[in-house]
XYZ file of C-alpha atoms in Angstrom:
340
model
C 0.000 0.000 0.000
C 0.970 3.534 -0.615
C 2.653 5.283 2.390
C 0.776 7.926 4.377
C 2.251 11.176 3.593
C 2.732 13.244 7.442
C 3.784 16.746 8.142
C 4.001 18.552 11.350
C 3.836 21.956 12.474
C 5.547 23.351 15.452
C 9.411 21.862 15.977
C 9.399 22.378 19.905
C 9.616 20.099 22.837
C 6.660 17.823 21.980
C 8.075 17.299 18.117
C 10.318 14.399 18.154
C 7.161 12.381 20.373
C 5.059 12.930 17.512
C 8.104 12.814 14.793
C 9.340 9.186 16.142
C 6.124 7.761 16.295
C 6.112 8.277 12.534
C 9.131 6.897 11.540
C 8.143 3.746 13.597
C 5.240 3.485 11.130
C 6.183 1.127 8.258
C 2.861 3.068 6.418
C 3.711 6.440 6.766
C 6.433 8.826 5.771
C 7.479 12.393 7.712
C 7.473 14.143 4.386
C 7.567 17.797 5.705
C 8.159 19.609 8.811
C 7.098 23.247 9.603
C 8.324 26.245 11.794
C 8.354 30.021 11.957
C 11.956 29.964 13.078
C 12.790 28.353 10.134
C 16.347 27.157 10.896
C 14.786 24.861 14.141
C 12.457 23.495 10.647
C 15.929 22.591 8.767
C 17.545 21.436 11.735
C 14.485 18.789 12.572
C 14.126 18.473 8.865
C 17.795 17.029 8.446
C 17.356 14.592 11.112
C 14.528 13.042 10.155
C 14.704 13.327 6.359
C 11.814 15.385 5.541
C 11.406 18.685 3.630
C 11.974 21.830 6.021
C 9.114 24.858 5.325
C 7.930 28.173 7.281
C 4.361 28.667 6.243
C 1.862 25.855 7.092
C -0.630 27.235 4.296
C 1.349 25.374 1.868
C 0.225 22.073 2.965
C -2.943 22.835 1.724
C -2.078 22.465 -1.548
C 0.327 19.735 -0.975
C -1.824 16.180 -2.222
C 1.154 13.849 -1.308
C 0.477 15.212 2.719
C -2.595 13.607 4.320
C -2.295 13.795 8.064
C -1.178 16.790 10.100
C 0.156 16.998 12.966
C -0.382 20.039 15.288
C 2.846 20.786 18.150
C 2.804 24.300 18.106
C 1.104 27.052 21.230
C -2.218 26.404 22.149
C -3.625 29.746 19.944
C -2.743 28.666 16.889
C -4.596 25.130 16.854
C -7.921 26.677 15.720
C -6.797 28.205 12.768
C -4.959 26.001 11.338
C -6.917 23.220 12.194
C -10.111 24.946 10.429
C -7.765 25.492 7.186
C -6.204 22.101 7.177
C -9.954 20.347 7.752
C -10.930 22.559 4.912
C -8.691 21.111 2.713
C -9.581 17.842 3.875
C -7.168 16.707 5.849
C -6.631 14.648 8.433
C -5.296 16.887 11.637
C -4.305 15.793 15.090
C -3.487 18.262 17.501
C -1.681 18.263 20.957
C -3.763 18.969 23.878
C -5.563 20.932 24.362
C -7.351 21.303 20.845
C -7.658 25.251 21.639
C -7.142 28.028 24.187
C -11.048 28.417 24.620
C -14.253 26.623 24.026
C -14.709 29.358 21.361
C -11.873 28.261 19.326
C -12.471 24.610 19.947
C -15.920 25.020 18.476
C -15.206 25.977 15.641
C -12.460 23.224 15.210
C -15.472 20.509 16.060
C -17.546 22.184 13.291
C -15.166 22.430 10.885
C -14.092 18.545 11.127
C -18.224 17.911 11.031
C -18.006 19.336 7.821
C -14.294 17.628 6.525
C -13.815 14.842 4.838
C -10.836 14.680 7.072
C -10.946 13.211 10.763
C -9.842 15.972 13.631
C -7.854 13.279 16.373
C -6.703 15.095 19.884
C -3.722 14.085 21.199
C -5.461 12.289 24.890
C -2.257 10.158 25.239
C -2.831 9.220 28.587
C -5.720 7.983 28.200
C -3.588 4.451 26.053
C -1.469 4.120 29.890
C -2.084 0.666 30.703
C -3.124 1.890 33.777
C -5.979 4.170 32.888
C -7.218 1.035 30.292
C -7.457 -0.888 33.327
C -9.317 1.404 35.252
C -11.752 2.269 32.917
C -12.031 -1.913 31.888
C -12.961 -2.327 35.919
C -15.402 0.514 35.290
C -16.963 -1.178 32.190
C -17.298 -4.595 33.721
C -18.783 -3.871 36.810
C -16.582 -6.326 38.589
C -16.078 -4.225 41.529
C -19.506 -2.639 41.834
C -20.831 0.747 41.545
C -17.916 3.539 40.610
C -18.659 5.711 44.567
C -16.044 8.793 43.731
C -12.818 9.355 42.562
C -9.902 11.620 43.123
C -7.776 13.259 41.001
C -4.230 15.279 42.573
C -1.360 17.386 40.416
C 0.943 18.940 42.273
C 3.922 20.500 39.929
C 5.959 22.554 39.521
C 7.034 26.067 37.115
C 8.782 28.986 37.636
C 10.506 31.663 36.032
C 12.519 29.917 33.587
C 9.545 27.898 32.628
C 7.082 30.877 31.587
C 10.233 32.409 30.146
C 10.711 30.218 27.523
C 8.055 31.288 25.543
C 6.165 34.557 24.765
C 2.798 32.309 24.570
C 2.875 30.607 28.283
C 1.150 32.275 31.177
C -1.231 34.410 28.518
C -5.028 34.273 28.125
C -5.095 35.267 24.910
C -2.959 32.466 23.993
C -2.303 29.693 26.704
C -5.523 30.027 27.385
C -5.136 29.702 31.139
C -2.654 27.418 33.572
C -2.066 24.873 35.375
C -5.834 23.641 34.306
C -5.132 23.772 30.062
C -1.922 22.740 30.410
C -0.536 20.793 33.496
C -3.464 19.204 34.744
C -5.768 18.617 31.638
C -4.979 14.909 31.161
C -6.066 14.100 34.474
C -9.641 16.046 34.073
C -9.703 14.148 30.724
C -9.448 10.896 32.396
C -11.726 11.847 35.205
C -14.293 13.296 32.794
C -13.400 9.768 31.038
C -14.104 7.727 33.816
C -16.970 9.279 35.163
C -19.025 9.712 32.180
C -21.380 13.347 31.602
C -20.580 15.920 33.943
C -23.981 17.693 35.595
C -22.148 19.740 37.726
C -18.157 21.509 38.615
C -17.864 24.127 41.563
C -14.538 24.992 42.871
C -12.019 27.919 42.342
C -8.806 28.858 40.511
C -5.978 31.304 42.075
C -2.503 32.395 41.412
C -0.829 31.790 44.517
C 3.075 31.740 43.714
C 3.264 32.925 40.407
C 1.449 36.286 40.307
C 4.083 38.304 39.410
C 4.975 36.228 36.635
C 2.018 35.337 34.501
C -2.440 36.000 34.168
C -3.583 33.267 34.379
C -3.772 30.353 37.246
C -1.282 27.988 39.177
C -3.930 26.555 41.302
C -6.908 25.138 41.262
C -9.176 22.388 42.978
C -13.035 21.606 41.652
C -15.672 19.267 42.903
C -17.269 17.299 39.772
C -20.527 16.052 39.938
C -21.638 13.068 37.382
C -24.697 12.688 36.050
C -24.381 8.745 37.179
C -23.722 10.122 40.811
C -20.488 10.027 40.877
C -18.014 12.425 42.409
C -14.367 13.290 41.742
C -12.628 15.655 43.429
C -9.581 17.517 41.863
C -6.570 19.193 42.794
C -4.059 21.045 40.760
C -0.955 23.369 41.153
C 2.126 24.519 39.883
C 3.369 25.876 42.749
C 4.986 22.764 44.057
C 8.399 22.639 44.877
C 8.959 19.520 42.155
C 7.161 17.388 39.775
C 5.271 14.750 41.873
C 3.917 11.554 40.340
C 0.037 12.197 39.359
C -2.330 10.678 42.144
C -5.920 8.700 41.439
C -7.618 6.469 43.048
C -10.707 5.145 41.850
C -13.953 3.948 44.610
C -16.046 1.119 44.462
C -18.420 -0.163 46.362
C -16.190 -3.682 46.552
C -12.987 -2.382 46.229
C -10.378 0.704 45.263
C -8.271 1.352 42.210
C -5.116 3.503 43.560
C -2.346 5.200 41.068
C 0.329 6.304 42.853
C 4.045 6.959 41.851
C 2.640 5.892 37.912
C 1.757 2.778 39.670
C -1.747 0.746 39.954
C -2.609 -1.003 42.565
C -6.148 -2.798 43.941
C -7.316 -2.789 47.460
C -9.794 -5.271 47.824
C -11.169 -7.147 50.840
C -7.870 -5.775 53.177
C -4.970 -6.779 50.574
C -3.183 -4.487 48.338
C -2.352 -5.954 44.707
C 0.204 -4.135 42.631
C -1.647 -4.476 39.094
C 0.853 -2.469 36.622
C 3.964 -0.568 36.217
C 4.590 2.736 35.100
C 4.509 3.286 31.970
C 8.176 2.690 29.854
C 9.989 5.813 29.362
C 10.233 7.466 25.914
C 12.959 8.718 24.488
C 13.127 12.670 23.431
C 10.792 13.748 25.981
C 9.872 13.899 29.460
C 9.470 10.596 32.362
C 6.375 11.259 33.015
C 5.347 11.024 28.979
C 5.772 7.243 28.655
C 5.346 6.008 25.095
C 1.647 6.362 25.187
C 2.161 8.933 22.447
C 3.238 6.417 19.924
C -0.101 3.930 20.604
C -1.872 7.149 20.268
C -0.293 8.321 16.936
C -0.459 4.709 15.513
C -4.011 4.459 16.464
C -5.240 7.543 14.651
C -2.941 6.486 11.335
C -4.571 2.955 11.633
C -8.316 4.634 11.744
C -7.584 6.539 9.081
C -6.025 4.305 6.595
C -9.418 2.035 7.588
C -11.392 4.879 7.236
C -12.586 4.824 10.617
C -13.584 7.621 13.270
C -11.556 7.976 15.704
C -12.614 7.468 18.931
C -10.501 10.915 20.737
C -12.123 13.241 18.522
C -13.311 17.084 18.908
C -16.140 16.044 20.305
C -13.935 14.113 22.994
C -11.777 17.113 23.270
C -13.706 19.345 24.179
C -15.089 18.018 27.192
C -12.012 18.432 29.372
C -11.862 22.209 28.164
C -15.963 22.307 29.348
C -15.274 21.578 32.921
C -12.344 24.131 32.883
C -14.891 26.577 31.602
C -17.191 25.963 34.070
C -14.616 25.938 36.675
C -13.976 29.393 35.222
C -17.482 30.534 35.529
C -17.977 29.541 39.048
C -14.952 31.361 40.193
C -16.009 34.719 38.570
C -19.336 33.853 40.102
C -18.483 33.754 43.380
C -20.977 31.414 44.513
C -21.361 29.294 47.537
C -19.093 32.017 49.242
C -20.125 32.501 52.687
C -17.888 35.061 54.998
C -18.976 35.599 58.879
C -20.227 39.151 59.048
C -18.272 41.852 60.319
């Protein structure tokens, strides 16, 4: 069969997950690779083979290119996303799929309207262990999913939200630790729990205020229409990078990740059920290799001409909650100070 032509747009931190999981694709070729700064294009273009380019609108044109992949700042995923769809093809985008529901909207209509798929880039959700959680949900084997809890606690500083113009903007991060630290964890909670009826809680800046808008901390209480309940914590005002906490009630038992581990209470014995996830190379620990599962998936969906189960529709649920979150801060409700 005739190779799957790729491209990808944004040469940053993310790009060798995406550009790797390519090349490991006996069906696909990295034909072109795309940058503003258009020397960081020629240097990733030279390493991987691929044709080195500073303006995405030429893919458009391009009928060798099929799938795109999107790795640049959270502001620009709309727009080119909307083009590329246009032109019908096939886009997947790094989390989140936009800096508001706004620009994610019009992302989900435009791929209603493509003859190209729109995948989001929901890694986490191929870790073994969040499979096995959500395979425990599915079966019923331990009963009735009671609550869950989700906790991030991370760290950025200075040299972090220095290394960009975009980071620590709402015009075009789009917000904090919620849209960028902590969205795979509401993703999996939203995942797990099924529709959301409710989210109350509140965002703050607590240690970075003098450094960007937009949040480092925030905790929510999520309501499911099922009855469930999760409750969420998230901040970047940690002194490290801790391992991402859940744990997962039952009514006959307790699903617990801890240090990228999963492990089972049940009936007053702890079993260890997985191990964290094997570390990829070009990126960070905590990234695994779910990337590449990911990546394969969507090129095997659309070389079957299949929908693709993370789609904008997916997407856009984690970036809901967040909104909501939003909303309820400004808000102000449930407030209740003594009187003076």
């Amino acid at each position: 069969m005739n190779k799957t032509g790729a491209a990808i747009i944004g040469c940053g931190a993310i790009f060798p997950l995406h550009a790797d999981a390519i090349m490991e694709l006996d069906h696909a070729e990295l034909r072109i690779v795309i940058d503003t700064d258009l020397d960081k294009a020629q240097a990733a273009a030279e390493r991987y083979g691929a044709e080195a380019a500073a303006d995405y609108r030429m893919l458009l044109e391009r009928e060798d290119i099929q799938i795109v992949h999107l790795c640049t700042p959270h502001h620009m995923h709309a727009e080119m996303a909307v083009q590329l769809l246009a032109a019908g093809k096939h886009v997947l985008t790094e989390k989140p799929m936009a800096e508001n529901l706004g620009a994610a909207q019009a992302m989900l209509e435009a791929a209603q309207n493509s003859s190209g798929q729109l995948g989001i880039t929901f890694q986490n959700r191929y870790n073994a262990s969040s499979q096995m959680i959500h395979e425990y949900i599915a079966s019923g084997d331990l009963g009735k999913l009671i609550c869950m809890k989700g906790v991030v606690t991370w760290h950025r500083d200075h040299t972090y939200y220095g290394s960009a113009s975009w980071r620590g903007k709402w015009a075009t991060e789009g917000g904090g630790v919620l849209i960028n630290q902590t969205l795979h964890t509401l993703d999996l909670l939203q995942w797990f729990g099924g529709a959301v009826s409710s989210v109350k809680g509140s965002v703050t800046t607590d240690a970075l205020d003098d450094i960007i808008e937009v949040e480092d901390t925030a905790h929510a209480c999520i309501d499911f229409k099922g009855g469930t309940r999760a409750l969420f914590y998230g901040t970047n005002a940690y002194g490290t990078d801790s391992p991402v906490e859940l744990e997962i009630v039952f009514e006959k038992g307790t699903l617990s990740q801890r240090r990228d581990m999963l492990y089972l209470w049940k009936n007053g014995v702890e079993t260890r059920l997985c191990e964290p996830p094997q570390t990829s190379t070009g990126g960070k620990s905590y990234w695994g290799t779910s990337h590449r599962k990911l990546i394969a998936d969507f090129y095997q969906h659309v070389r079957e001409d299949r929908p693709f189960w993370i789609d904008a529709k997916e997407g856009i649920k984690a970036l809901k909650i967040i909104d909501d979150l939003y909303d309820y801060t400004r808000s102000r409700k449930g407030l209740r100070f003594p009187p003076e």
